[in-house]
Amino acid sequence: MLSQKSIDIVKSTAPILADRGVEITSVFYKNLFTAHPELLNMFNHVNQKQGRQQTALANTVYAAALHIDNLGVLLPAVKQIAQKHRSLGIKAEHYPIVGEHLLGAIKEVLGDAATDEIIQAWAEAYGVIADVFISVEKEMYKAAQEQENGFAEFKNFKIVNKVAESDIITSFYLQPTDGSGVPTFLPGQYITVRLTIPGETYLFNRQYSLSQAPNQDTFRISVKKEYEMNPNGKVSVFLHENIQIGDTIEVSAPAGDFYLDMESTRPVTLISGGVGITPMMSMLDTISKNSPTRPVAFLHGARNNALHAFDKDVRKLMSTMEDTTYMSFYSDENRLLTKELLAENVFSNSDIYVCGPVPFMKAIIPTLYELGFAEDRVHFEFFGPAVSLEPTHA
């Protein structure tokens, strides 16, 4: 337990973190990777270059400072981050390393303003916060290991099929090389793929949504091929062009807190943009198999028909269901998912799931709130570290 004095000091520093948090976390990551370059095997290098990881960490540290006397309110956010950590293999032994460099970055950025008293208070606070993460993640590793066909960290999987879904999205079907089945998962969750790319110093980790209903035989991921000059392109191009049927890759057990509520009997509205359709395919496939009478509306945006993955699959799945609505919107044809169309086509009492590029999310989710949909009914997934959801007006 933290002393009241330490709590008061940490809370008093929150305004400083609001102003200079990203500066602190940028110094933190730079120093961390200089001292421990092996940790680059665990991090998404693109998120580092784009500053998304630094911003996400700064927001987390700021929230921890605000709520250091009641960390329970942060438990949903802790669990979301812990899911990512578990999927990347982050362990208890990494936390002291992080703590050392985080405190060092605070001292480096704030200089004399970071007194010994402030650093000591933050050291105590970090210890409490780290213990929360370690405890939550320990249970997640245990659950992943102990389920049927479970495994705690990474495992070798073989590519058993490779299918083009559109001009830029290809599905990869994966089976464990040891002949076992695959663990179940919640529709909407993801796995981490860990790759060694020839000529590169460090491993590459990318998280991809599972794009079919759970089954005992295979995982399926569906990967968008980015342009090679795009920082995100290195892994996706390698998968598309170099990974073939019969090849082996490393995969983590399924993770993530964005998933279909299987217990709910309410209608479902799925709203996706681009490759954000992938977790929706797992949800729709699951509903069609387990509760085909549940009403479903599916609204999907893409640039054009050639880039629209799974169109035939959606229609086929919906043909087995009783009450469905399916609409697609192509920006190249100036057909957009407007506020009016959302008002007309989102079930008023539905569970709503949204996934797509950041600008898409920034436009759709605040609009749903404006239309009166409750926040606890609107579920969404960012690919990569979460960002602010301030509305984007076209």
Coordinates of C-alpha atoms in Angstrom, one line a residue:
M1 CA 0.0 0.0 0.0
L2 CA 1.1 3.5 -0.8
S3 CA 1.5 6.1 2.0
Q4 CA -0.8 9.1 1.8
K5 CA 2.2 11.3 1.3
S6 CA 3.2 9.3 -1.8
I7 CA -0.3 9.4 -3.1
D8 CA -0.5 13.1 -2.7
I9 CA 2.8 13.7 -4.5
V10 CA 1.9 11.4 -7.4
K11 CA -1.5 13.1 -7.9
S12 CA 0.1 16.5 -7.7
T13 CA 2.4 15.6 -10.6
A14 CA -0.5 14.7 -12.9
P15 CA -0.7 18.1 -14.6
I16 CA 3.0 17.8 -15.5
L17 CA 2.4 14.5 -17.0
A18 CA -0.5 15.9 -19.0
D19 CA 1.8 18.5 -20.5
R20 CA 5.0 16.6 -20.9
G21 CA 4.0 12.9 -20.8
V22 CA 4.9 12.2 -24.4
E23 CA 8.2 13.9 -24.0
I24 CA 8.9 11.7 -21.0
T25 CA 7.8 8.4 -22.7
S26 CA 9.8 9.3 -25.9
V27 CA 13.0 9.6 -23.8
F28 CA 12.0 6.4 -21.9
Y29 CA 11.8 4.3 -25.0
K30 CA 15.0 5.7 -26.5
N31 CA 16.9 5.0 -23.3
L32 CA 15.2 1.6 -22.8
F33 CA 16.2 0.3 -26.3
T34 CA 19.7 1.7 -26.0
A35 CA 20.3 -0.2 -22.8
H36 CA 18.2 -3.3 -23.8
P37 CA 18.1 -3.6 -27.6
E38 CA 16.9 -7.2 -27.2
L39 CA 13.5 -5.8 -26.2
L40 CA 13.1 -4.6 -29.8
N41 CA 12.2 -8.3 -30.5
M42 CA 8.9 -7.6 -28.6
F43 CA 7.8 -4.2 -29.8
N44 CA 6.1 -3.0 -33.0
H45 CA 8.8 -0.8 -34.5
V46 CA 6.3 1.0 -36.6
N47 CA 4.2 2.1 -33.6
Q48 CA 7.5 3.5 -32.2
K49 CA 8.3 5.5 -35.3
Q50 CA 4.8 6.9 -35.6
G51 CA 4.7 7.9 -31.9
R52 CA 1.6 5.9 -31.1
Q53 CA 3.3 3.8 -28.5
Q54 CA 4.7 6.8 -26.8
T55 CA 1.4 8.5 -26.7
A56 CA -0.4 5.4 -25.4
L57 CA 2.1 5.0 -22.6
A58 CA 1.9 8.7 -21.7
N59 CA -1.9 8.4 -21.4
T60 CA -1.6 5.3 -19.2
V61 CA 0.9 7.0 -16.9
Y62 CA -1.3 10.1 -16.7
A63 CA -4.3 8.0 -15.8
A64 CA -2.4 6.1 -13.2
A65 CA -1.3 9.4 -11.6
L66 CA -4.9 10.6 -11.5
H67 CA -6.3 7.4 -10.0
I68 CA -3.3 6.2 -7.9
D69 CA -5.6 6.1 -4.8
N70 CA -8.2 4.0 -6.6
L71 CA -6.6 1.9 -9.3
G72 CA -9.6 -0.3 -9.5
V73 CA -11.3 2.2 -11.9
L74 CA -8.5 1.5 -14.3
L75 CA -8.9 -2.3 -14.3
P76 CA -10.6 -2.4 -17.7
A77 CA -7.7 -0.5 -19.3
V78 CA -5.2 -2.6 -17.4
K79 CA -6.8 -5.8 -18.8
Q80 CA -6.8 -4.4 -22.3
I81 CA -3.0 -3.6 -22.1
A82 CA -2.4 -6.9 -20.3
Q83 CA -3.9 -8.8 -23.2
K84 CA -1.4 -7.2 -25.5
H85 CA 1.4 -7.9 -23.1
R86 CA 0.5 -11.6 -22.8
S87 CA 0.2 -12.0 -26.5
L88 CA 3.8 -10.5 -26.9
G89 CA 5.4 -12.6 -24.1
I90 CA 6.0 -9.8 -21.7
K91 CA 6.8 -11.2 -18.3
A92 CA 7.3 -10.1 -14.6
E93 CA 11.0 -9.8 -15.1
H94 CA 10.6 -7.0 -17.6
Y95 CA 8.9 -4.7 -15.2
P96 CA 11.9 -3.7 -13.1
I97 CA 13.7 -2.8 -16.3
V98 CA 10.8 -0.6 -17.4
G99 CA 10.6 1.0 -14.0
E100 CA 14.2 1.9 -14.0
H101 CA 14.1 3.7 -17.3
L102 CA 10.7 5.3 -16.7
L103 CA 11.9 6.9 -13.5
G104 CA 15.1 7.9 -15.3
A105 CA 13.2 9.5 -18.1
I106 CA 11.1 11.5 -15.6
K107 CA 14.3 12.8 -14.0
E108 CA 16.0 13.5 -17.3
V109 CA 13.0 15.5 -18.7
L110 CA 12.0 17.4 -15.6
G111 CA 15.5 18.0 -14.3
D112 CA 15.7 19.6 -10.9
A113 CA 11.9 19.8 -10.7
A114 CA 12.0 16.0 -10.2
T115 CA 13.1 16.1 -6.6
D116 CA 14.3 13.0 -4.8
E117 CA 10.9 13.0 -2.9
I118 CA 9.0 13.0 -6.2
I119 CA 11.1 10.2 -7.7
Q120 CA 10.7 8.1 -4.5
A121 CA 7.0 8.6 -4.6
W122 CA 6.8 7.5 -8.2
A123 CA 9.1 4.5 -7.5
E124 CA 6.6 3.4 -4.9
A125 CA 3.7 4.0 -7.2
Y126 CA 5.3 2.2 -10.1
G127 CA 5.8 -0.8 -7.9
V128 CA 2.1 -0.9 -7.0
I129 CA 1.1 -0.5 -10.7
A130 CA 3.5 -3.1 -11.9
D131 CA 2.2 -5.6 -9.3
V132 CA -1.3 -5.1 -10.7
F133 CA -0.2 -5.8 -14.2
I134 CA 2.0 -8.8 -13.2
S135 CA -0.9 -10.3 -11.3
V136 CA -3.4 -9.9 -14.1
E137 CA -1.0 -11.2 -16.7
K138 CA 0.0 -14.2 -14.6
E139 CA -3.7 -15.3 -14.6
M140 CA -3.9 -14.7 -18.4
Y141 CA -0.8 -16.9 -19.1
K142 CA -2.3 -19.6 -16.8
A143 CA -5.7 -19.5 -18.6
A144 CA -4.0 -19.6 -22.0
Q145 CA -1.9 -22.6 -21.0
E146 CA -4.6 -24.6 -19.2
Q147 CA -7.4 -24.5 -21.8
E148 CA -7.8 -27.4 -24.2
N149 CA -5.0 -27.3 -26.8
G150 CA -3.7 -24.3 -24.9
F151 CA -0.2 -22.8 -24.8
A152 CA 1.1 -19.9 -22.9
E153 CA 3.5 -18.1 -25.2
F154 CA 4.6 -18.7 -28.8
K155 CA 4.1 -21.9 -30.8
N156 CA 5.0 -23.1 -34.3
F157 CA 2.2 -23.2 -36.8
K158 CA 2.2 -24.3 -40.4
I159 CA 0.5 -22.5 -43.3
V160 CA -2.0 -25.1 -44.6
N161 CA -3.8 -22.8 -47.0
K162 CA -3.5 -19.3 -48.5
V163 CA -6.5 -17.7 -50.2
A164 CA -6.8 -14.3 -51.9
E165 CA -9.9 -12.5 -50.5
S166 CA -9.5 -9.3 -52.5
D167 CA -6.8 -7.4 -54.5
I168 CA -5.0 -6.6 -51.2
I169 CA -6.2 -9.0 -48.5
T170 CA -5.1 -12.6 -48.3
S171 CA -6.1 -15.2 -45.7
F172 CA -3.7 -17.6 -44.1
Y173 CA -4.9 -20.9 -42.6
L174 CA -2.7 -22.1 -39.7
Q175 CA -2.3 -25.4 -37.9
P176 CA 0.1 -26.4 -35.1
T177 CA 3.1 -28.2 -36.3
D178 CA 2.9 -30.7 -33.4
G179 CA -0.4 -32.2 -34.7
S180 CA -2.5 -30.9 -31.9
G181 CA -5.7 -28.9 -32.3
V182 CA -6.1 -25.2 -31.8
P183 CA -7.5 -23.6 -28.6
T184 CA -10.9 -21.9 -28.8
F185 CA -11.2 -18.1 -28.7
L186 CA -13.8 -15.4 -28.5
P187 CA -15.0 -14.1 -31.9
G188 CA -13.1 -10.8 -32.4
Q189 CA -9.9 -11.7 -30.7
Y190 CA -6.5 -11.7 -32.3
I191 CA -3.2 -13.6 -32.4
T192 CA 0.3 -12.3 -32.6
V193 CA 2.4 -13.5 -35.5
R194 CA 6.2 -13.4 -34.8
L195 CA 8.5 -13.4 -37.9
T196 CA 12.1 -13.5 -38.7
I197 CA 12.7 -11.5 -41.9
P198 CA 16.0 -12.1 -43.7
G199 CA 18.4 -9.2 -43.4
E200 CA 16.6 -7.7 -40.4
T201 CA 18.2 -7.6 -36.9
Y202 CA 15.2 -8.1 -34.8
L203 CA 12.0 -10.2 -34.8
F204 CA 8.8 -8.6 -36.0
N205 CA 5.5 -8.9 -34.1
R206 CA 2.2 -8.2 -35.6
Q207 CA -1.3 -8.8 -34.2
Y208 CA -4.0 -10.0 -36.6
S209 CA -7.6 -10.6 -35.9
L210 CA -8.9 -14.2 -36.3
S211 CA -11.3 -14.0 -39.2
Q212 CA -13.4 -17.2 -38.8
A213 CA -15.5 -18.8 -36.1
P214 CA -13.6 -20.9 -33.5
N215 CA -13.0 -24.5 -34.5
Q216 CA -10.6 -27.2 -33.4
D217 CA -8.5 -27.4 -36.6
T218 CA -7.2 -24.1 -37.8
F219 CA -6.7 -20.4 -37.1
R220 CA -7.4 -18.0 -40.0
I221 CA -5.9 -14.6 -40.3
S222 CA -6.6 -12.2 -43.2
V223 CA -3.8 -9.8 -43.9
K224 CA -3.9 -6.5 -45.9
K225 CA -0.9 -6.0 -48.1
E226 CA 0.4 -2.5 -47.4
Y227 CA 2.6 -0.6 -49.9
E228 CA 6.3 -1.5 -49.5
M229 CA 7.1 2.2 -48.8
N230 CA 4.5 2.3 -46.0
P231 CA 6.2 1.6 -42.6
N232 CA 3.5 -1.0 -42.0
G233 CA 4.3 -2.7 -45.2
K234 CA 7.4 -4.8 -44.3
V235 CA 5.6 -7.6 -42.5
S236 CA 2.5 -7.7 -44.7
V237 CA 4.5 -7.7 -47.9
F238 CA 6.7 -10.5 -46.5
L239 CA 3.6 -12.5 -45.6
H240 CA 2.0 -12.0 -49.0
E241 CA 5.1 -12.5 -51.1
N242 CA 7.3 -14.9 -49.2
I243 CA 5.2 -17.0 -46.9
Q244 CA 3.7 -20.0 -48.7
I245 CA 1.7 -23.1 -48.0
G246 CA 3.9 -25.5 -45.9
D247 CA 6.0 -22.7 -44.3
T248 CA 6.1 -22.3 -40.5
I249 CA 5.6 -19.2 -38.4
E250 CA 5.4 -18.5 -34.7
V251 CA 2.0 -17.7 -33.3
S252 CA 0.7 -16.7 -29.8
A253 CA -2.5 -17.9 -28.2
P254 CA -5.6 -15.8 -28.9
A255 CA -6.0 -12.6 -26.9
G256 CA -8.0 -9.4 -26.8
D257 CA -10.9 -7.7 -25.1
F258 CA -12.8 -6.9 -28.3
Y259 CA -15.2 -9.8 -28.9
L260 CA -18.8 -10.7 -29.5
D261 CA -21.0 -11.0 -26.4
M262 CA -22.1 -14.6 -26.8
E263 CA -24.6 -14.4 -23.9
S264 CA -26.6 -11.4 -25.3
T265 CA -29.7 -12.0 -27.2
R266 CA -29.9 -8.5 -28.5
P267 CA -29.5 -7.7 -32.2
V268 CA -26.0 -7.1 -33.5
T269 CA -24.7 -4.3 -35.7
L270 CA -21.3 -4.8 -37.3
I271 CA -19.6 -1.7 -38.8
S272 CA -16.3 -2.0 -40.5
G273 CA -13.9 -0.2 -42.8
G274 CA -11.3 -1.8 -45.0
V275 CA -9.4 -4.7 -43.3
G276 CA -11.4 -3.9 -40.1
I277 CA -13.8 -6.5 -41.6
T278 CA -11.6 -9.3 -40.3
P279 CA -12.9 -9.6 -36.7
M280 CA -16.4 -9.0 -38.0
M281 CA -16.1 -12.1 -40.1
S282 CA -15.4 -14.2 -37.0
M283 CA -18.4 -12.7 -35.3
L284 CA -20.8 -13.2 -38.2
D285 CA -19.5 -16.7 -38.8
T286 CA -20.1 -17.5 -35.1
I287 CA -23.6 -16.0 -35.1
S288 CA -24.6 -18.0 -38.2
K289 CA -23.5 -21.2 -36.6
N290 CA -24.7 -20.7 -33.0
S291 CA -27.6 -18.3 -33.1
P292 CA -28.9 -17.8 -36.7
T293 CA -32.1 -16.3 -35.5
R294 CA -30.3 -13.3 -33.9
P295 CA -30.9 -10.2 -36.1
V296 CA -27.7 -8.8 -37.7
A297 CA -27.0 -5.6 -39.6
F298 CA -23.6 -5.4 -41.4
L299 CA -22.4 -2.1 -42.7
H300 CA -19.0 -2.2 -44.5
G301 CA -16.9 0.6 -46.1
A302 CA -14.1 0.0 -48.7
R303 CA -12.5 2.1 -51.4
N304 CA -14.1 0.0 -54.2
N305 CA -15.4 -3.4 -55.1
A306 CA -12.0 -4.8 -55.9
L307 CA -10.7 -4.0 -52.4
H308 CA -13.9 -5.4 -50.7
A309 CA -12.9 -8.6 -49.1
F310 CA -15.4 -11.4 -48.1
D311 CA -18.4 -9.9 -49.9
K312 CA -19.5 -13.4 -51.2
D313 CA -18.7 -15.0 -47.8
V314 CA -20.9 -12.5 -46.0
R315 CA -23.8 -13.1 -48.4
K316 CA -23.4 -16.9 -48.0
L317 CA -23.4 -16.7 -44.2
M318 CA -26.4 -14.4 -44.2
S319 CA -28.4 -16.7 -46.5
T320 CA -28.4 -19.2 -43.6
M321 CA -29.8 -16.6 -41.1
E322 CA -33.3 -15.3 -40.5
D323 CA -33.0 -11.5 -40.1
T324 CA -30.1 -9.7 -41.8
T325 CA -29.2 -6.4 -43.4
Y326 CA -26.1 -6.0 -45.4
M327 CA -24.9 -2.7 -47.0
S328 CA -21.5 -1.8 -48.5
F329 CA -20.2 1.7 -49.2
Y330 CA -17.4 2.5 -51.7
S331 CA -15.5 5.8 -51.2
D332 CA -14.3 5.8 -54.9
E333 CA -18.0 6.1 -55.9
N334 CA -18.6 8.8 -53.2
R335 CA -20.8 6.4 -51.3
L336 CA -20.1 7.0 -47.6
L337 CA -21.5 5.8 -44.4
T338 CA -23.2 9.0 -43.2
K339 CA -24.9 9.9 -40.0
E340 CA -28.3 9.5 -41.7
L341 CA -27.5 6.0 -42.9
L342 CA -26.3 5.0 -39.5
A343 CA -29.5 6.4 -38.0
E344 CA -31.6 4.3 -40.5
N345 CA -29.6 1.0 -40.4
V346 CA -28.2 0.5 -36.9
F347 CA -30.6 -1.5 -34.7
S348 CA -31.8 0.8 -32.0
N349 CA -31.3 -1.8 -29.2
S350 CA -28.3 -3.6 -30.7
D351 CA -24.8 -4.5 -29.5
I352 CA -22.6 -2.5 -31.9
Y353 CA -19.1 -3.5 -33.0
V354 CA -16.9 -1.2 -34.9
C355 CA -13.4 -1.7 -36.4
G356 CA -11.5 0.1 -39.2
P357 CA -8.8 2.6 -39.9
V358 CA -8.3 5.4 -37.3
P359 CA -10.1 8.1 -39.4
F360 CA -13.0 5.8 -39.9
M361 CA -13.2 5.1 -36.2
K362 CA -13.0 8.8 -35.4
A363 CA -15.9 9.5 -37.7
I364 CA -18.2 6.6 -36.9
I365 CA -18.0 6.2 -33.1
P366 CA -18.6 9.8 -32.0
T367 CA -21.5 9.9 -34.5
L368 CA -23.0 6.8 -32.9
Y369 CA -22.8 8.6 -29.5
E370 CA -24.4 11.7 -31.1
L371 CA -27.3 9.5 -32.3
G372 CA -27.9 8.4 -28.7
F373 CA -26.3 5.0 -28.6
A374 CA -25.0 4.2 -25.1
E375 CA -21.3 3.9 -24.7
D376 CA -21.6 0.5 -23.1
R377 CA -23.3 -0.8 -26.3
V378 CA -20.6 0.5 -28.6
H379 CA -17.6 -1.8 -28.7
F380 CA -14.5 -1.0 -30.9
E381 CA -11.0 -2.2 -31.7
F382 CA -8.0 -0.2 -32.7
F383 CA -5.3 -2.0 -34.6
G384 CA -2.3 -1.0 -32.6
P385 CA -2.1 1.3 -29.6
A386 CA -5.4 3.2 -28.8
V387 CA -5.6 6.8 -29.8
S388 CA -8.0 9.6 -28.9
L389 CA -11.4 9.4 -30.4
E390 CA -12.0 13.0 -31.1
P391 CA -14.5 13.3 -34.0
T392 CA -13.2 13.8 -37.5
H393 CA -15.5 15.8 -39.7
A394 CA -15.3 15.2 -43.4

